[in-house]
Coordinates of C-alpha atoms in Angstrom, one line a residue:
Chain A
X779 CA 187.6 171.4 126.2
X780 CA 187.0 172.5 122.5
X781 CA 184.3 171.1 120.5
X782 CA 187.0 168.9 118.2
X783 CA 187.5 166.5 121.5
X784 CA 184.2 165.8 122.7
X785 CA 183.0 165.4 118.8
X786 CA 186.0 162.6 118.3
X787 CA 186.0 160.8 121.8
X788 CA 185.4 157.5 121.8
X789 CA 182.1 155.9 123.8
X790 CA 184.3 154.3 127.0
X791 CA 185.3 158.1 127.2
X792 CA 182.3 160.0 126.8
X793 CA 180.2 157.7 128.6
X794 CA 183.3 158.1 131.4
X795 CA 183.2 162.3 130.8
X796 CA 179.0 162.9 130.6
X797 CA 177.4 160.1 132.2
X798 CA 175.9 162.0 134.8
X799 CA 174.8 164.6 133.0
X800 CA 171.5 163.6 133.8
X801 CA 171.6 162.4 137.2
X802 CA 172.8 158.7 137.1
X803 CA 171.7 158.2 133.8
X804 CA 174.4 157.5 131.9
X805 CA 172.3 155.7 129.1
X806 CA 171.4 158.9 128.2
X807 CA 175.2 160.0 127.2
X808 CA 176.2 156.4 126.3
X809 CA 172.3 156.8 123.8
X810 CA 174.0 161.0 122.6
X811 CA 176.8 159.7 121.7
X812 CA 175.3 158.1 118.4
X813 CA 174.7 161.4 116.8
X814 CA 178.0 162.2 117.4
X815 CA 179.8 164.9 115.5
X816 CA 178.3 167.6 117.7
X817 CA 178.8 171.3 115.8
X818 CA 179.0 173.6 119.4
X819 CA 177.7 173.1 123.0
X820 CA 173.9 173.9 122.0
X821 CA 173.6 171.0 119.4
X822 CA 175.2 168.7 122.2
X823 CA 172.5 170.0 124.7
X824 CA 169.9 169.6 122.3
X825 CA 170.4 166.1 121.7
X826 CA 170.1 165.4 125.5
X827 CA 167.1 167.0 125.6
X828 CA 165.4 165.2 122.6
X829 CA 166.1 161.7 124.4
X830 CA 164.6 162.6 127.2
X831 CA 161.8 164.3 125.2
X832 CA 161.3 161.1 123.4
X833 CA 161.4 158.9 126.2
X834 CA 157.6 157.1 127.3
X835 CA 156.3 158.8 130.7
X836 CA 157.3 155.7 132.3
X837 CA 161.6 156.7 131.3
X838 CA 160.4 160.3 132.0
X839 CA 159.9 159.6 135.8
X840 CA 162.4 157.1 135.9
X841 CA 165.0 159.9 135.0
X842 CA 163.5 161.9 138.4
X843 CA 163.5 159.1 140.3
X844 CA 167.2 158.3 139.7
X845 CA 167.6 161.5 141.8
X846 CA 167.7 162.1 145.2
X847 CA 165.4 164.1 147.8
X848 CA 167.0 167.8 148.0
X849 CA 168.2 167.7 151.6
X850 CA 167.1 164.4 151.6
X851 CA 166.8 162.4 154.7
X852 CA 168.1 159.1 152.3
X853 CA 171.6 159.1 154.1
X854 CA 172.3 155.8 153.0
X855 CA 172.5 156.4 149.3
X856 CA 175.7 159.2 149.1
X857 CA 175.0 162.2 146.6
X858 CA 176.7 162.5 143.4
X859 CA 180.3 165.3 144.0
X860 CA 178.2 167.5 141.2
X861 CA 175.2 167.2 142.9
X862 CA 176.7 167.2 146.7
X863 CA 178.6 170.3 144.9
X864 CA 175.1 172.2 144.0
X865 CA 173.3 171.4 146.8
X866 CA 176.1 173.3 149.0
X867 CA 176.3 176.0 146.7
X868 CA 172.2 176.5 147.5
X869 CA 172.5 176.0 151.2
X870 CA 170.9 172.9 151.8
X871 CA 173.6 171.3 153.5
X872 CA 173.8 173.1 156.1
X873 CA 170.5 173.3 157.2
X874 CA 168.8 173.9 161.0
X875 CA 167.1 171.0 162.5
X876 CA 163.8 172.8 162.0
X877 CA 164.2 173.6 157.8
X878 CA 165.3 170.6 157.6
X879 CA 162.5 169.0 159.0
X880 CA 160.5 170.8 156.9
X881 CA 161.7 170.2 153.9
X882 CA 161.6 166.0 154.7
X883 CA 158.0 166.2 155.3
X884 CA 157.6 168.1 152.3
X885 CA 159.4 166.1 150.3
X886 CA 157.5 163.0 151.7
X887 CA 154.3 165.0 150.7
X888 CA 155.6 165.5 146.9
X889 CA 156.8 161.6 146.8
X890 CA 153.9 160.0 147.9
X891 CA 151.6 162.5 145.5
X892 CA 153.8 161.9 142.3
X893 CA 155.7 159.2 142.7
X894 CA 158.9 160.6 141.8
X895 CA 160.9 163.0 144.0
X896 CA 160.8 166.8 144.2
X897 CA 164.0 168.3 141.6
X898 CA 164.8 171.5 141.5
X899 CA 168.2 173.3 139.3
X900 CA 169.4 173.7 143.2
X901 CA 171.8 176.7 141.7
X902 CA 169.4 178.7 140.8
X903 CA 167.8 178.5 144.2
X904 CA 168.5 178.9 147.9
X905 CA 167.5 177.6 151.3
X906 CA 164.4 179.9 151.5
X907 CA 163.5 179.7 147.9
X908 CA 163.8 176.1 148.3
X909 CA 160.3 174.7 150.7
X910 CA 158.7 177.5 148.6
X911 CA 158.6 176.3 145.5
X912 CA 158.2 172.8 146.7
X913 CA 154.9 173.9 148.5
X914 CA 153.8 175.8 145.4
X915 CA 154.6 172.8 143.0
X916 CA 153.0 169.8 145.6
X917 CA 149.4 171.6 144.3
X918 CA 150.6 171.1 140.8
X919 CA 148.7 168.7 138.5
X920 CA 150.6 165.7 138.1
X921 CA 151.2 166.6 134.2
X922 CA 152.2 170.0 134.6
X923 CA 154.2 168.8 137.5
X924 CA 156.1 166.0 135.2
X925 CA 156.9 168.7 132.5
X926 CA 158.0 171.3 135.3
X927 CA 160.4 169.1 136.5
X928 CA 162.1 167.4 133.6
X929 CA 162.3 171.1 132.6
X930 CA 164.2 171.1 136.3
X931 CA 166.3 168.4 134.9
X932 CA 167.0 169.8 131.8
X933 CA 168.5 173.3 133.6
X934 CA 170.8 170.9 135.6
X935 CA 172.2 169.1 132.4
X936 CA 172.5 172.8 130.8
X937 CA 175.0 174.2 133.6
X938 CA 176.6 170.4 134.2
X939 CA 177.4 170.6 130.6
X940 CA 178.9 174.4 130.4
X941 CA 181.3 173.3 133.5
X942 CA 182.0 170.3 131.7
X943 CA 183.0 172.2 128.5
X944 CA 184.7 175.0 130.4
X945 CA 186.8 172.6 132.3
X946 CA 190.4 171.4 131.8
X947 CA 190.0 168.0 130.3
X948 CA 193.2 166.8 132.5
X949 CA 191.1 167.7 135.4
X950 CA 187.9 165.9 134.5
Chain B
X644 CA 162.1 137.8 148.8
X645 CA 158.2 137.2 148.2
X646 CA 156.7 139.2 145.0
X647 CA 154.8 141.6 147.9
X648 CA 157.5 142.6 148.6
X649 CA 159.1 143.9 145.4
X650 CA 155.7 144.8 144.6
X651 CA 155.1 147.1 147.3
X652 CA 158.7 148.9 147.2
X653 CA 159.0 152.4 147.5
X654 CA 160.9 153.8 144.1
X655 CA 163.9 154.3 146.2
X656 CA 164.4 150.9 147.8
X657 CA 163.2 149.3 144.3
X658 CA 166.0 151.0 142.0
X659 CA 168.5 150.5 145.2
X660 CA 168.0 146.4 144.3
X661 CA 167.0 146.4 141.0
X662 CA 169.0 149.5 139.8
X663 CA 171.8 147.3 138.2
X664 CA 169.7 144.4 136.2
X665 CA 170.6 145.8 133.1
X666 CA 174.1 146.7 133.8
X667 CA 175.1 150.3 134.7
X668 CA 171.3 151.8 133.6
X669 CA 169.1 152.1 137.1
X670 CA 166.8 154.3 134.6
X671 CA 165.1 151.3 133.4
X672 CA 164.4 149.6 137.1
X673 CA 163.2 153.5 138.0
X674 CA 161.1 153.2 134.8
X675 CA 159.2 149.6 135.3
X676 CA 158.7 150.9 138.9
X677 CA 156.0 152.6 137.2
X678 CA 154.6 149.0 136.7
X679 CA 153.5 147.9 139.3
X680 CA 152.5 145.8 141.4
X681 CA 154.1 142.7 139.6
X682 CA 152.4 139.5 139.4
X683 CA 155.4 137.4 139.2
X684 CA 158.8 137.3 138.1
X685 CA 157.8 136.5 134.6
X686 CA 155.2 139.4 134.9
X687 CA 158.7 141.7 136.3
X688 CA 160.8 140.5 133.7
X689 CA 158.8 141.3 130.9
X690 CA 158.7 145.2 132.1
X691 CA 162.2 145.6 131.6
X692 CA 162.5 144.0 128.8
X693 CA 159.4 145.8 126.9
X694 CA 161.1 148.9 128.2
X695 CA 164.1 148.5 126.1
X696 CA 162.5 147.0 122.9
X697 CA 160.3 150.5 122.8
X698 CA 163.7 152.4 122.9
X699 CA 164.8 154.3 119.7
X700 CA 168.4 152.9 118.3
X701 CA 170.3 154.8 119.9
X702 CA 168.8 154.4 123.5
X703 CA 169.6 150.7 122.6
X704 CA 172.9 150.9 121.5
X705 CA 173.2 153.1 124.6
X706 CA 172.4 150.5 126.8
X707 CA 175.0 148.4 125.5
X708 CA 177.5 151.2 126.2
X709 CA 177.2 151.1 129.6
X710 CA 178.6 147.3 129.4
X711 CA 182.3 147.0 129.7
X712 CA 184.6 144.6 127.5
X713 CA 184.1 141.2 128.2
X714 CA 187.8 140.8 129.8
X715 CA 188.3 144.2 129.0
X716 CA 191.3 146.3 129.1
X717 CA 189.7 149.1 130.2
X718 CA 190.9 148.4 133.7
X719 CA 190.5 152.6 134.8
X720 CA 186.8 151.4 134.6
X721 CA 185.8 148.8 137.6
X722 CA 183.6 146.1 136.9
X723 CA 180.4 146.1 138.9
X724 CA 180.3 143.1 141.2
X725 CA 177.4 141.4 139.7
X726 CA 179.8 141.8 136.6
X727 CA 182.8 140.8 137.9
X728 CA 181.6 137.6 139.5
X729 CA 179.9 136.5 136.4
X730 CA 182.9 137.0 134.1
X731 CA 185.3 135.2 137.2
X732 CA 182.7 132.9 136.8
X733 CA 183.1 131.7 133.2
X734 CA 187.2 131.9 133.8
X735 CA 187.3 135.5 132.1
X736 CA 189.3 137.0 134.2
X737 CA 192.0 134.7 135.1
X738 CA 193.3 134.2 131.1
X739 CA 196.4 133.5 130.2
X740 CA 198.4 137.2 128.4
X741 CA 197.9 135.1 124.7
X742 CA 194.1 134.8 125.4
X743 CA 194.0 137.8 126.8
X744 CA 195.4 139.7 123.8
X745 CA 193.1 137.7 121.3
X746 CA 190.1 139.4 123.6
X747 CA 191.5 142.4 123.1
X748 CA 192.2 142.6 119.8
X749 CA 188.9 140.9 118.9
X750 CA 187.1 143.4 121.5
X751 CA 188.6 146.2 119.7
X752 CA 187.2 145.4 116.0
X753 CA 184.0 144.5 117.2
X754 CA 183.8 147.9 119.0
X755 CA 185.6 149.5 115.9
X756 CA 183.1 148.0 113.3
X757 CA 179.1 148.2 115.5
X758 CA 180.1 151.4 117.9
X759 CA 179.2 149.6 121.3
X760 CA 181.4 146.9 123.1
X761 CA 180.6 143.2 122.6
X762 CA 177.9 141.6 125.4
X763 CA 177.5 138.1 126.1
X764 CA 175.8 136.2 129.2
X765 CA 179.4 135.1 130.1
X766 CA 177.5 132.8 132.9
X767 CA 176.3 130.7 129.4
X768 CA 179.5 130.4 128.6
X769 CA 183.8 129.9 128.9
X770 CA 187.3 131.2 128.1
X771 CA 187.2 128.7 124.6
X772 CA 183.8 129.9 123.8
X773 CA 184.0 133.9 124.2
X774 CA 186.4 134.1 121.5
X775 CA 185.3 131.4 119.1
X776 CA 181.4 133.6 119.5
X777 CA 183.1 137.0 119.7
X778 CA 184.5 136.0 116.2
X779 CA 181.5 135.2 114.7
X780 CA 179.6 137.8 116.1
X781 CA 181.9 140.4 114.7
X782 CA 180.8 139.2 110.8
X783 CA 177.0 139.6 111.4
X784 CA 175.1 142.6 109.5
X785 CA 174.8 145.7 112.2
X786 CA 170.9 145.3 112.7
X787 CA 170.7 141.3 113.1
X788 CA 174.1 142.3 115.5
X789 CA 172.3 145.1 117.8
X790 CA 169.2 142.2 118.2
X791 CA 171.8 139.4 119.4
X792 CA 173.4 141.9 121.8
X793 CA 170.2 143.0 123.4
X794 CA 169.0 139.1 123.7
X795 CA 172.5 138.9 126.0
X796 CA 171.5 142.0 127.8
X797 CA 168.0 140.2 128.6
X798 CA 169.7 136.3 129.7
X799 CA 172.2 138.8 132.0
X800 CA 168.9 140.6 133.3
X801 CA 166.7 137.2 133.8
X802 CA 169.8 135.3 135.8
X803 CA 170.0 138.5 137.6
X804 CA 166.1 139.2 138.3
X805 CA 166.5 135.8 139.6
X806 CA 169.3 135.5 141.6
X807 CA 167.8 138.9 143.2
X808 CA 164.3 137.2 143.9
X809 CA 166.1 134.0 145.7
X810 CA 167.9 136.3 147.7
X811 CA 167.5 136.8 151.2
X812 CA 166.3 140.5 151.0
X813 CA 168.4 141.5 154.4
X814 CA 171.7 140.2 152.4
X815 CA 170.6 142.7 149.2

Protein backbone atom coordinates (compact mmCIF):
# COMPACT_ATOMS: atom_id res chain seq x y z
CA UNK A 1 0.00 0.00 0.00
CA UNK A 2 1.84 3.38 -0.88
CA UNK A 3 1.63 6.28 1.33
CA UNK A 4 -0.89 8.36 -1.18
CA UNK A 5 -3.78 5.60 -0.05
CA UNK A 6 -3.54 5.42 3.56
CA UNK A 7 -2.99 9.50 3.59
CA UNK A 8 -6.48 9.96 1.48
CA UNK A 9 -8.70 7.05 3.00
CA UNK A 10 -11.59 7.97 4.44
CA UNK A 11 -12.29 7.24 8.45
CA UNK A 12 -14.96 4.12 7.80
CA UNK A 13 -11.74 2.78 5.94
CA UNK A 14 -8.99 3.42 8.00
CA UNK A 15 -10.71 2.73 11.16
CA UNK A 16 -11.77 -0.72 8.99
CA UNK A 17 -7.76 -1.10 7.85
CA UNK A 18 -5.82 -0.09 11.41
CA UNK A 19 -8.12 -0.50 14.10
CA UNK A 20 -6.32 -3.10 15.77
CA UNK A 21 -3.20 -1.75 15.49
CA UNK A 22 -3.17 -1.43 19.08
CA UNK A 23 -4.90 -4.44 20.33
CA UNK A 24 -8.65 -3.75 20.18
CA UNK A 25 -8.31 -0.28 20.37
CA UNK A 26 -9.58 1.09 17.51
CA UNK A 27 -10.13 4.61 19.03
CA UNK A 28 -6.72 4.89 18.72
CA UNK A 29 -6.78 4.75 14.65
CA UNK A 30 -10.32 6.21 14.48
CA UNK A 31 -8.30 9.41 17.17
CA UNK A 32 -4.69 9.08 14.14
CA UNK A 33 -6.76 9.61 11.62
CA UNK A 34 -7.27 13.48 12.46
CA UNK A 35 -3.67 14.27 11.67
CA UNK A 36 -4.09 12.79 8.54
CA UNK A 37 -1.92 13.45 5.65
CA UNK A 38 0.75 11.16 6.97
CA UNK A 39 4.33 11.95 4.89
CA UNK A 40 5.86 7.98 5.24
CA UNK A 41 5.32 4.95 7.58
CA UNK A 42 7.42 6.61 10.55
CA UNK A 43 5.22 9.86 10.83
CA UNK A 44 2.11 7.36 10.88
CA UNK A 45 3.83 5.41 13.70
CA UNK A 46 4.67 8.36 15.44
CA UNK A 47 1.37 9.58 15.82
CA UNK A 48 0.23 6.23 17.36
CA UNK A 49 2.63 6.48 19.71
CA UNK A 50 1.95 10.17 20.84
CA UNK A 51 -1.78 9.14 21.73
CA UNK A 52 -0.88 6.62 23.70
CA UNK A 53 1.90 8.75 25.23
CA UNK A 54 -0.61 11.29 25.96
CA UNK A 55 -3.17 9.23 27.35
CA UNK A 56 -3.71 9.51 31.58
CA UNK A 57 -2.23 6.20 33.37
CA UNK A 58 -5.70 5.16 33.77
CA UNK A 59 -6.08 4.89 29.27
CA UNK A 60 -2.37 3.62 29.56
CA UNK A 61 -3.48 0.32 31.36
CA UNK A 62 -6.64 0.24 29.79
CA UNK A 63 -4.68 -0.16 26.40
CA UNK A 64 -2.84 -3.52 28.23
CA UNK A 65 -5.82 -4.59 29.49
CA UNK A 66 -7.59 -4.78 26.19
CA UNK A 67 -5.07 -7.59 25.59
CA UNK A 68 -5.12 -10.93 26.34
CA UNK A 69 -2.88 -13.37 28.67
CA UNK A 70 0.04 -14.77 26.29
CA UNK A 71 -0.97 -18.42 26.29
CA UNK A 72 -3.67 -17.36 28.20
CA UNK A 73 -5.97 -19.81 29.93
CA UNK A 74 -9.10 -17.06 28.94
CA UNK A 75 -10.53 -19.56 26.23
CA UNK A 76 -13.62 -17.92 26.11
CA UNK A 77 -12.58 -14.66 24.71
CA UNK A 78 -11.01 -15.89 20.95
CA UNK A 79 -7.54 -14.02 20.07
CA UNK A 80 -7.38 -11.50 17.44
CA UNK A 81 -6.05 -13.56 13.59
CA UNK A 82 -2.85 -11.00 14.04
CA UNK A 83 -2.44 -11.75 17.39
CA UNK A 84 -3.49 -15.69 17.20
CA UNK A 85 -0.95 -15.18 14.06
CA UNK A 86 2.17 -13.95 16.49
CA UNK A 87 1.57 -16.04 19.17
CA UNK A 88 2.05 -19.17 16.74
CA UNK A 89 4.91 -17.66 15.18
CA UNK A 90 6.56 -17.61 19.00
CA UNK A 91 5.43 -21.06 20.05
CA UNK A 92 2.95 -20.48 22.47
CA UNK A 93 0.30 -22.34 20.93
CA UNK A 94 1.54 -25.29 21.01
CA UNK A 95 2.63 -25.56 24.37
CA UNK A 96 3.16 -28.86 26.90
CA UNK A 97 0.83 -29.23 29.63
CA UNK A 98 3.60 -28.36 32.08
CA UNK A 99 4.82 -24.70 30.19
CA UNK A 100 1.77 -24.05 29.97
CA UNK A 101 0.97 -24.35 33.34
CA UNK A 102 3.61 -22.37 34.04
CA UNK A 103 3.09 -19.63 32.28
CA UNK A 104 -0.92 -19.37 33.73
CA UNK A 105 0.40 -19.11 37.11
CA UNK A 106 2.69 -16.66 36.06
CA UNK A 107 0.57 -14.77 34.40
CA UNK A 108 -1.90 -14.84 37.36
CA UNK A 109 1.08 -13.60 39.44
CA UNK A 110 1.77 -10.45 36.99
CA UNK A 111 -2.23 -9.77 36.95
CA UNK A 112 -3.01 -9.75 40.39
CA UNK A 113 0.46 -7.55 41.03
CA UNK A 114 -0.36 -4.88 38.31
CA UNK A 115 -3.50 -5.06 37.36
CA UNK A 116 -3.08 -5.31 33.76
CA UNK A 117 -1.82 -8.39 31.93
CA UNK A 118 1.69 -9.50 31.09
CA UNK A 119 2.43 -8.11 27.01
CA UNK A 120 5.19 -9.00 25.32
CA UNK A 121 6.08 -8.17 21.15
CA UNK A 122 5.49 -12.19 21.10
CA UNK A 123 7.77 -12.07 17.55
CA UNK A 124 10.58 -11.16 19.04
CA UNK A 125 10.30 -13.92 21.53
CA UNK A 126 9.90 -17.68 21.90
CA UNK A 127 8.49 -20.31 24.14
CA UNK A 128 11.66 -20.34 26.49
CA UNK A 129 12.31 -16.64 26.25
CA UNK A 130 8.77 -16.28 27.09
CA UNK A 131 8.23 -17.31 31.33
CA UNK A 132 11.75 -15.68 31.49
CA UNK A 133 11.08 -12.42 30.91
CA UNK A 134 7.76 -12.60 32.59
CA UNK A 135 9.55 -13.79 35.83
CA UNK A 136 12.22 -11.02 35.46
CA UNK A 137 9.44 -8.26 34.79
CA UNK A 138 6.80 -9.65 37.86
CA UNK A 139 9.87 -8.03 40.30
CA UNK A 140 9.52 -4.90 38.27
CA UNK A 141 8.28 -1.68 39.98
CA UNK A 142 4.88 -1.07 38.90
CA UNK A 143 6.11 2.28 36.95
CA UNK A 144 8.88 0.87 35.23
CA UNK A 145 6.74 -2.08 34.56
CA UNK A 146 3.86 0.33 32.90
CA UNK A 147 6.54 1.99 30.67
CA UNK A 148 8.19 -1.49 29.78
CA UNK A 149 5.13 -2.71 28.54
CA UNK A 150 3.44 0.08 26.56
CA UNK A 151 6.98 0.06 25.12
CA UNK A 152 5.79 -3.83 24.44
CA UNK A 153 2.78 -2.38 22.85
CA UNK A 154 4.40 0.06 20.88
CA UNK A 155 6.89 -2.88 19.17
CA UNK A 156 3.58 -4.68 18.24
CA UNK A 157 1.93 -1.61 16.55
CA UNK A 158 5.56 -1.08 14.78
CA UNK A 159 5.62 -4.63 12.98
CA UNK A 160 1.41 -4.62 12.63
CA UNK A 161 1.91 -1.54 10.81
CA UNK A 162 5.01 -2.62 8.34
CA UNK A 163 2.78 -5.81 7.42
CA UNK A 164 0.01 -3.52 6.99
CA UNK A 165 1.90 -1.26 4.61
CA UNK A 166 3.70 -4.09 2.93
CA UNK A 167 0.48 -5.79 2.14
CA UNK A 168 -1.77 -5.90 -0.95
CA UNK A 169 -4.54 -3.57 -0.11
CA UNK A 170 -7.09 -6.16 -2.05
CA UNK A 171 -5.92 -8.60 0.49
CA UNK A 172 -6.50 -6.55 3.65
CA UNK B 1 -26.49 -7.27 39.08
CA UNK B 2 -25.69 -5.67 42.61
CA UNK B 3 -22.85 -2.76 42.51
CA UNK B 4 -20.49 -5.63 44.48
CA UNK B 5 -20.51 -7.18 41.96
CA UNK B 6 -19.30 -4.83 39.18
CA UNK B 7 -17.28 -3.44 41.77
CA UNK B 8 -15.28 -6.41 42.55
CA UNK B 9 -14.84 -7.61 38.74
CA UNK B 10 -11.68 -8.74 37.65
CA UNK B 11 -10.48 -6.39 34.51
CA UNK B 12 -11.23 -9.13 32.24
CA UNK B 13 -14.88 -10.00 33.21
CA UNK B 14 -15.41 -6.05 33.63
CA UNK B 15 -14.43 -4.93 29.91
CA UNK B 16 -16.12 -8.40 28.76
CA UNK B 17 -19.68 -6.50 30.03
CA UNK B 18 -18.90 -3.17 30.00
CA UNK B 19 -16.50 -3.19 26.92
CA UNK B 20 -19.18 -1.82 24.46
CA UNK B 21 -20.88 1.20 26.66
CA UNK B 22 -19.38 3.58 24.45
CA UNK B 23 -19.81 1.91 21.27
CA UNK B 24 -16.89 -0.10 19.59
CA UNK B 25 -14.14 1.54 22.34
CA UNK B 26 -13.68 -1.27 25.39
CA UNK B 27 -10.51 1.03 26.09
CA UNK B 28 -12.54 3.28 28.12
CA UNK B 29 -14.43 0.39 30.28
CA UNK B 30 -10.57 -1.02 30.68
CA UNK B 31 -9.69 2.52 31.73
CA UNK B 32 -12.45 3.33 34.54
CA UNK B 33 -11.69 -0.19 35.76
CA UNK B 34 -8.96 1.65 37.24
CA UNK B 35 -11.74 3.25 39.35
CA UNK B 36 -12.87 1.34 41.42
CA UNK B 37 -14.79 0.06 43.50
CA UNK B 38 -17.91 2.11 42.33
CA UNK B 39 -20.33 3.45 44.68
CA UNK B 40 -23.26 3.44 42.53
CA UNK B 41 -24.29 3.71 39.07
CA UNK B 42 -24.15 7.41 39.19
CA UNK B 43 -20.63 7.07 40.80
CA UNK B 44 -19.89 4.34 37.44
CA UNK B 45 -21.26 6.58 35.04
CA UNK B 46 -19.47 9.47 35.80
CA UNK B 47 -15.97 7.57 35.27
CA UNK B 48 -16.67 7.05 31.73
CA UNK B 49 -17.84 10.04 31.14
CA UNK B 50 -14.86 12.06 32.86
CA UNK B 51 -12.64 9.77 30.88
CA UNK B 52 -13.77 11.07 27.64
CA UNK B 53 -14.11 14.87 28.53
CA UNK B 54 -10.11 14.67 29.61
CA UNK B 55 -9.43 13.30 25.98
CA UNK B 56 -7.59 15.63 23.51
CA UNK B 57 -9.85 16.39 20.12
CA UNK B 58 -8.88 13.94 18.38
CA UNK B 59 -9.33 11.04 20.95
CA UNK B 60 -12.90 12.62 20.97
CA UNK B 61 -13.58 12.79 17.56
CA UNK B 62 -12.15 9.25 17.60
CA UNK B 63 -14.67 8.03 19.71
CA UNK B 64 -17.24 9.10 17.42
CA UNK B 65 -15.55 7.22 14.61
CA UNK B 66 -16.06 4.12 15.94
CA UNK B 67 -20.01 4.87 15.66
CA UNK B 68 -21.57 3.70 12.44
CA UNK B 69 -24.17 5.87 10.34
CA UNK B 70 -27.38 6.09 11.90
CA UNK B 71 -29.21 3.75 9.07
CA UNK B 72 -26.03 3.60 7.53
CA UNK B 73 -25.02 2.33 4.19
CA UNK B 74 -22.07 1.04 5.20
CA UNK B 75 -23.62 -2.41 5.37
CA UNK B 76 -19.78 -4.31 4.91
CA UNK B 77 -19.71 -3.00 8.58
CA UNK B 78 -22.25 -4.97 11.05
CA UNK B 79 -23.90 -3.16 13.66
CA UNK B 80 -23.15 -4.24 17.09
CA UNK B 81 -26.28 -5.73 18.75
CA UNK B 82 -26.72 -3.17 21.35
CA UNK B 83 -26.63 -0.92 18.18
CA UNK B 84 -28.73 -2.65 16.11
CA UNK B 85 -31.57 -3.07 18.52
CA UNK B 86 -31.56 0.49 19.43
CA UNK B 87 -31.79 1.83 15.93
CA UNK B 88 -34.63 -1.22 15.11
CA UNK B 89 -35.89 0.26 17.99
CA UNK B 90 -36.60 3.80 16.87
CA UNK B 91 -37.90 2.29 13.26
CA UNK B 92 -34.28 3.02 11.60
CA UNK B 93 -33.87 0.15 10.07
CA UNK B 94 -37.04 -0.77 8.46
CA UNK B 95 -37.25 2.80 6.26
CA UNK B 96 -38.82 3.13 3.26
CA UNK B 97 -35.78 3.41 -0.06
CA UNK B 98 -36.99 7.52 -0.11
CA UNK B 99 -36.11 7.91 3.66
CA UNK B 100 -33.57 5.84 3.33
CA UNK B 101 -31.76 7.95 0.65
CA UNK B 102 -32.52 11.28 2.52
CA UNK B 103 -30.31 9.45 5.48
CA UNK B 104 -27.86 8.85 3.30
CA UNK B 105 -27.36 11.79 1.58
CA UNK B 106 -27.72 13.80 4.79
CA UNK B 107 -25.24 11.18 6.56
CA UNK B 108 -22.84 11.84 3.91
CA UNK B 109 -22.52 15.86 4.31
CA UNK B 110 -22.54 15.65 7.81
CA UNK B 111 -19.58 13.21 7.65
CA UNK B 112 -18.23 15.39 4.66
CA UNK B 113 -18.42 18.74 6.59
CA UNK B 114 -17.26 17.61 10.83
CA UNK B 115 -14.98 14.34 9.75
CA UNK B 116 -16.89 11.83 12.03
CA UNK B 117 -20.35 10.19 11.25
CA UNK B 118 -23.51 11.70 12.95
CA UNK B 119 -24.52 10.14 16.67
CA UNK B 120 -27.75 10.36 18.11
CA UNK B 121 -29.45 8.24 21.11
CA UNK B 122 -31.82 6.87 18.44
CA UNK B 123 -33.76 5.19 21.61
CA UNK B 124 -34.78 9.30 22.19
CA UNK B 125 -36.00 9.31 19.18
CA UNK B 126 -37.90 8.18 15.37
CA UNK B 127 -37.65 7.81 11.66
CA UNK B 128 -39.43 11.65 11.35
CA UNK B 129 -37.14 12.97 13.89
CA UNK B 130 -33.48 11.57 12.75
CA UNK B 131 -33.70 13.58 9.71
CA UNK B 132 -35.49 16.67 10.75
CA UNK B 133 -32.29 16.68 13.80
CA UNK B 134 -29.64 15.34 11.44
CA UNK B 135 -30.50 18.57 9.37
CA UNK B 136 -30.08 20.82 11.88
CA UNK B 137 -27.28 19.37 13.29
CA UNK B 138 -25.36 19.57 10.09
CA UNK B 139 -25.50 23.73 10.25
CA UNK B 140 -23.97 23.97 13.81
CA UNK B 141 -20.31 25.54 14.13
CA UNK B 142 -17.75 22.31 14.39
CA UNK B 143 -16.88 22.83 18.28
CA UNK B 144 -20.60 23.47 19.59
CA UNK B 145 -21.20 20.21 16.93
CA UNK B 146 -18.26 17.79 18.53
CA UNK B 147 -20.10 18.79 22.29
CA UNK B 148 -23.74 17.73 21.00
CA UNK B 149 -22.21 14.51 19.55
CA UNK B 150 -20.47 13.53 22.66
CA UNK B 151 -23.76 14.40 24.95
CA UNK B 152 -25.41 11.49 22.47
CA UNK B 153 -22.43 9.27 23.12
CA UNK B 154 -23.09 9.74 27.03
CA UNK B 155 -27.51 9.22 26.89
CA UNK B 156 -26.31 5.90 24.60
CA UNK B 157 -23.78 5.03 27.52
CA UNK B 158 -26.25 5.90 30.60
CA UNK B 159 -29.38 3.73 28.84
CA UNK B 160 -26.75 1.21 28.32
CA UNK B 161 -24.87 1.33 31.92
CA UNK B 162 -28.43 0.83 32.91
CA UNK B 163 -29.84 -1.66 30.99
CA UNK B 164 -26.50 -3.63 31.89
CA UNK B 165 -27.09 -3.09 35.76
CA UNK B 166 -30.87 -4.39 35.54
CA UNK B 167 -29.64 -7.23 33.90
CA UNK B 168 -29.58 -10.58 35.14
CA UNK B 169 -25.68 -11.03 35.15
CA UNK B 170 -25.99 -14.94 33.99
CA UNK B 171 -27.97 -13.55 30.71
CA UNK B 172 -24.80 -10.83 30.08
Amino acid sequence: MDIEKFSSMDFGEFVDVFGNVIERCPLIAAAVWSQQPFSDLEDLEKHFFAFIDALPQSGQEGILRCHLDLAGSELQRPLTAKSQREQSGAGLTSLGADERLRLVELNAQYRARFGFPFVLAARFSDRTAVPRELARRLLCPPAQELRTALGEVKKIGSLRLADLLRADPAKL
